[in-house]
Amino acid sequence: KPPNNKYSFEDILTIIQNYKNIKYFAVSNVNSPNDIQEFIEKISEHVSLVPKIESPEGISNIKEITDILNDEKIIMLDHDDLFSNLIKKNENVETFKDYMIDLKNFCDKNNIMMLRTIGVIFSDEETRTTQYIK
């Protein structure tokens, strides 16, 4: 993530190995176990991999994805990207609610923690406008 998103995977592995206080590593756009297999094989055992689910495919494959995680099973849900993905694929947006319910039920039933955003904060008190407006 910004401000520096130029790290290679090898750089990240070195950082994780050198800093034992790193406990979690999130991976975006996980649609199948294949998307995280290399991470599972190379990430240190003290780190829990957290797949970020952003598509109907990711939700359809959630059992296979979570089956390869270590004992601490955590996923992230990007519901904004899920909704955008449905629109992009010309799927009926009414299925959005069904995908959300299916994923929540799966996580509840299988003792998997699901992290998700809960709103966005807007304010007129931001003083660093030069960072955003050029």
PDB file of C-alpha atoms in Angstrom:
ATOM      1  CA  LYS A   1       0.000   0.000   0.000  1.00  0.00           C
ATOM      2  CA  PRO A   2       1.082   3.620  -0.424  1.00  0.00           C
ATOM      3  CA  PRO A   3       3.173   5.522   0.464  1.00  0.00           C
ATOM      4  CA  ASN A   4       5.621   2.844  -0.733  1.00  0.00           C
ATOM      5  CA  ASN A   5       4.095   0.099  -2.825  1.00  0.00           C
ATOM      6  CA  LYS A   6       7.286  -0.828  -4.643  1.00  0.00           C
ATOM      7  CA  TYR A   7       8.371  -3.762  -2.516  1.00  0.00           C
ATOM      8  CA  SER A   8       8.975  -7.076  -4.254  1.00  0.00           C
ATOM      9  CA  PHE A   9       7.643 -10.258  -2.710  1.00  0.00           C
ATOM     10  CA  GLU A  10      11.223 -11.159  -1.776  1.00  0.00           C
ATOM     11  CA  ASP A  11      11.575  -7.783   0.009  1.00  0.00           C
ATOM     12  CA  ILE A  12       8.385  -8.502   1.937  1.00  0.00           C
ATOM     13  CA  LEU A  13       9.641 -11.975   2.901  1.00  0.00           C
ATOM     14  CA  THR A  14      12.849 -10.465   4.278  1.00  0.00           C
ATOM     15  CA  ILE A  15      10.910  -7.869   6.265  1.00  0.00           C
ATOM     16  CA  ILE A  16       8.612 -10.536   7.715  1.00  0.00           C
ATOM     17  CA  GLN A  17      11.558 -12.735   8.677  1.00  0.00           C
ATOM     18  CA  ASN A  18      13.371  -9.832  10.346  1.00  0.00           C
ATOM     19  CA  TYR A  19      10.376  -8.496  12.268  1.00  0.00           C
ATOM     20  CA  LYS A  20       8.757 -11.236  14.323  1.00  0.00           C
ATOM     21  CA  ASN A  21       6.104  -8.794  15.537  1.00  0.00           C
ATOM     22  CA  ILE A  22       4.415  -8.990  12.106  1.00  0.00           C
ATOM     23  CA  LYS A  23       1.511 -11.345  12.657  1.00  0.00           C
ATOM     24  CA  TYR A  24      -0.661 -10.943   9.561  1.00  0.00           C
ATOM     25  CA  PHE A  25      -0.150 -10.626   5.813  1.00  0.00           C
ATOM     26  CA  ALA A  26      -3.126  -9.774   3.588  1.00  0.00           C
ATOM     27  CA  VAL A  27      -3.374 -10.719  -0.079  1.00  0.00           C
ATOM     28  CA  SER A  28      -5.843  -8.960  -2.393  1.00  0.00           C
ATOM     29  CA  ASN A  29      -7.987 -10.431  -5.154  1.00  0.00           C
ATOM     30  CA  VAL A  30      -8.081 -14.005  -3.897  1.00  0.00           C
ATOM     31  CA  ASN A  31     -10.433 -16.047  -6.072  1.00  0.00           C
ATOM     32  CA  SER A  32      -9.047 -19.535  -5.492  1.00  0.00           C
ATOM     33  CA  PRO A  33      -6.454 -21.390  -3.407  1.00  0.00           C
ATOM     34  CA  ASN A  34      -4.033 -21.036  -6.338  1.00  0.00           C
ATOM     35  CA  ASP A  35      -3.937 -17.269  -5.716  1.00  0.00           C
ATOM     36  CA  ILE A  36      -2.353 -17.760  -2.289  1.00  0.00           C
ATOM     37  CA  GLN A  37      -0.450 -21.035  -2.662  1.00  0.00           C
ATOM     38  CA  GLU A  38       2.946 -19.341  -3.141  1.00  0.00           C
ATOM     39  CA  PHE A  39       2.328 -17.128  -0.123  1.00  0.00           C
ATOM     40  CA  ILE A  40       1.398 -20.151   2.007  1.00  0.00           C
ATOM     41  CA  GLU A  41       4.597 -21.907   0.982  1.00  0.00           C
ATOM     42  CA  LYS A  42       6.937 -18.948   1.577  1.00  0.00           C
ATOM     43  CA  ILE A  43       5.498 -16.845   4.403  1.00  0.00           C
ATOM     44  CA  SER A  44       6.966 -17.508   7.844  1.00  0.00           C
ATOM     45  CA  GLU A  45       4.934 -19.728  10.143  1.00  0.00           C
ATOM     46  CA  HIS A  46       4.544 -16.935  12.708  1.00  0.00           C
ATOM     47  CA  VAL A  47       2.449 -14.974  10.182  1.00  0.00           C
ATOM     48  CA  SER A  48      -1.217 -15.651   9.414  1.00  0.00           C
ATOM     49  CA  LEU A  49      -2.172 -15.153   5.793  1.00  0.00           C
ATOM     50  CA  VAL A  50      -5.383 -13.152   5.333  1.00  0.00           C
ATOM     51  CA  PRO A  51      -7.008 -13.517   1.904  1.00  0.00           C
ATOM     52  CA  LYS A  52      -9.064 -10.572   0.696  1.00  0.00           C
ATOM     53  CA  ILE A  53     -12.250 -11.720  -0.999  1.00  0.00           C
ATOM     54  CA  GLU A  54     -13.533  -9.309  -3.656  1.00  0.00           C
ATOM     55  CA  SER A  55     -15.515 -11.386  -6.160  1.00  0.00           C
ATOM     56  CA  PRO A  56     -18.252 -13.985  -6.534  1.00  0.00           C
ATOM     57  CA  GLU A  57     -15.523 -16.508  -7.483  1.00  0.00           C
ATOM     58  CA  GLY A  58     -13.761 -15.880  -4.187  1.00  0.00           C
ATOM     59  CA  ILE A  59     -16.989 -16.479  -2.288  1.00  0.00           C
ATOM     60  CA  SER A  60     -17.789 -19.600  -4.333  1.00  0.00           C
ATOM     61  CA  ASN A  61     -14.316 -20.989  -3.524  1.00  0.00           C
ATOM     62  CA  ILE A  62     -14.192 -19.862   0.108  1.00  0.00           C
ATOM     63  CA  LYS A  63     -14.042 -23.381   1.553  1.00  0.00           C
ATOM     64  CA  GLU A  64     -11.059 -24.337  -0.602  1.00  0.00           C
ATOM     65  CA  ILE A  65      -9.374 -20.998   0.146  1.00  0.00           C
ATOM     66  CA  THR A  66      -9.782 -21.264   3.908  1.00  0.00           C
ATOM     67  CA  ASP A  67      -8.886 -24.968   3.970  1.00  0.00           C
ATOM     68  CA  ILE A  68      -5.261 -24.142   3.104  1.00  0.00           C
ATOM     69  CA  LEU A  69      -4.878 -21.415   5.758  1.00  0.00           C
ATOM     70  CA  ASN A  70      -3.115 -22.146   9.042  1.00  0.00           C
ATOM     71  CA  ASP A  71      -4.981 -22.593  12.318  1.00  0.00           C
ATOM     72  CA  GLU A  72      -5.919 -18.918  12.668  1.00  0.00           C
ATOM     73  CA  LYS A  73      -8.440 -18.438   9.885  1.00  0.00           C
ATOM     74  CA  ILE A  74      -9.181 -14.832   8.979  1.00  0.00           C
ATOM     75  CA  ILE A  75     -10.492 -13.359   5.737  1.00  0.00           C
ATOM     76  CA  MET A  76     -11.163  -9.824   4.597  1.00  0.00           C
ATOM     77  CA  LEU A  77     -14.250  -8.935   2.580  1.00  0.00           C
ATOM     78  CA  ASP A  78     -14.162  -5.952   0.260  1.00  0.00           C
ATOM     79  CA  HIS A  79     -17.873  -5.523  -0.292  1.00  0.00           C
ATOM     80  CA  ASP A  80     -17.378  -2.432  -2.504  1.00  0.00           C
ATOM     81  CA  ASP A  81     -15.213  -4.416  -4.919  1.00  0.00           C
ATOM     82  CA  LEU A  82     -17.640  -7.338  -4.748  1.00  0.00           C
ATOM     83  CA  PHE A  83     -20.494  -5.050  -5.793  1.00  0.00           C
ATOM     84  CA  SER A  84     -18.381  -3.479  -8.560  1.00  0.00           C
ATOM     85  CA  ASN A  85     -17.400  -6.940  -9.748  1.00  0.00           C
ATOM     86  CA  LEU A  86     -21.066  -7.952 -10.040  1.00  0.00           C
ATOM     87  CA  ILE A  87     -21.773  -4.858 -12.140  1.00  0.00           C
ATOM     88  CA  LYS A  88     -18.719  -5.472 -14.343  1.00  0.00           C
ATOM     89  CA  LYS A  89     -19.881  -9.049 -15.013  1.00  0.00           C
ATOM     90  CA  ASN A  90     -23.450  -7.922 -15.697  1.00  0.00           C
ATOM     91  CA  GLU A  91     -24.709 -10.058 -12.814  1.00  0.00           C
ATOM     92  CA  ASN A  92     -27.933  -9.074 -11.158  1.00  0.00           C
ATOM     93  CA  VAL A  93     -26.932  -6.784  -8.285  1.00  0.00           C
ATOM     94  CA  GLU A  94     -29.692  -8.369  -6.211  1.00  0.00           C
ATOM     95  CA  THR A  95     -27.328 -11.345  -5.778  1.00  0.00           C
ATOM     96  CA  PHE A  96     -24.990  -9.091  -3.745  1.00  0.00           C
ATOM     97  CA  LYS A  97     -27.042  -9.679  -0.605  1.00  0.00           C
ATOM     98  CA  ASP A  98     -27.047 -13.443  -1.219  1.00  0.00           C
ATOM     99  CA  TYR A  99     -23.252 -13.522  -1.600  1.00  0.00           C
ATOM    100  CA  MET A 100     -22.860 -11.546   1.624  1.00  0.00           C
ATOM    101  CA  ILE A 101     -25.210 -13.842   3.544  1.00  0.00           C
ATOM    102  CA  ASP A 102     -23.563 -16.998   2.162  1.00  0.00           C
ATOM    103  CA  LEU A 103     -20.105 -15.779   3.132  1.00  0.00           C
ATOM    104  CA  LYS A 104     -21.180 -14.672   6.603  1.00  0.00           C
ATOM    105  CA  ASN A 105     -22.945 -17.976   7.245  1.00  0.00           C
ATOM    106  CA  PHE A 106     -19.907 -19.956   6.083  1.00  0.00           C
ATOM    107  CA  CYS A 107     -17.576 -17.955   8.320  1.00  0.00           C
ATOM    108  CA  ASP A 108     -19.883 -18.257  11.334  1.00  0.00           C
ATOM    109  CA  LYS A 109     -20.317 -21.995  10.861  1.00  0.00           C
ATOM    110  CA  ASN A 110     -16.580 -22.624  10.408  1.00  0.00           C
ATOM    111  CA  ASN A 111     -15.220 -20.266  13.086  1.00  0.00           C
ATOM    112  CA  ILE A 112     -13.555 -17.959  10.552  1.00  0.00           C
ATOM    113  CA  MET A 113     -13.114 -14.298  11.407  1.00  0.00           C
ATOM    114  CA  MET A 114     -14.363 -12.049   8.626  1.00  0.00           C
ATOM    115  CA  LEU A 115     -12.995  -8.507   8.599  1.00  0.00           C
ATOM    116  CA  ARG A 116     -14.916  -5.894   6.657  1.00  0.00           C
ATOM    117  CA  THR A 117     -15.146  -2.148   6.432  1.00  0.00           C
ATOM    118  CA  ILE A 118     -17.875  -0.512   8.423  1.00  0.00           C
ATOM    119  CA  GLY A 119     -18.500   2.829   6.806  1.00  0.00           C
ATOM    120  CA  VAL A 120     -16.310   5.705   5.752  1.00  0.00           C
ATOM    121  CA  ILE A 121     -15.664   8.903   7.685  1.00  0.00           C
ATOM    122  CA  PHE A 122     -16.002  12.254   5.936  1.00  0.00           C
ATOM    123  CA  SER A 123     -14.866  15.513   7.525  1.00  0.00           C
ATOM    124  CA  ASP A 124     -14.271  19.139   6.627  1.00  0.00           C
ATOM    125  CA  GLU A 125     -11.445  19.356   9.187  1.00  0.00           C
ATOM    126  CA  GLU A 126      -8.727  17.747   7.038  1.00  0.00           C
ATOM    127  CA  THR A 127      -5.722  20.060   6.986  1.00  0.00           C
ATOM    128  CA  ARG A 128      -3.526  18.130   4.545  1.00  0.00           C
ATOM    129  CA  THR A 129      -5.446  18.993   1.386  1.00  0.00           C
ATOM    130  CA  THR A 130      -2.221  19.450  -0.556  1.00  0.00           C
ATOM    131  CA  GLN A 131      -1.660  15.692  -0.313  1.00  0.00           C
ATOM    132  CA  TYR A 132      -4.871  15.015  -2.203  1.00  0.00           C
ATOM    133  CA  ILE A 133      -5.449  17.993  -4.488  1.00  0.00           C
ATOM    134  CA  LYS A 134      -2.888  19.052  -7.077  1.00  0.00           C
TER     135      LYS A 134
END
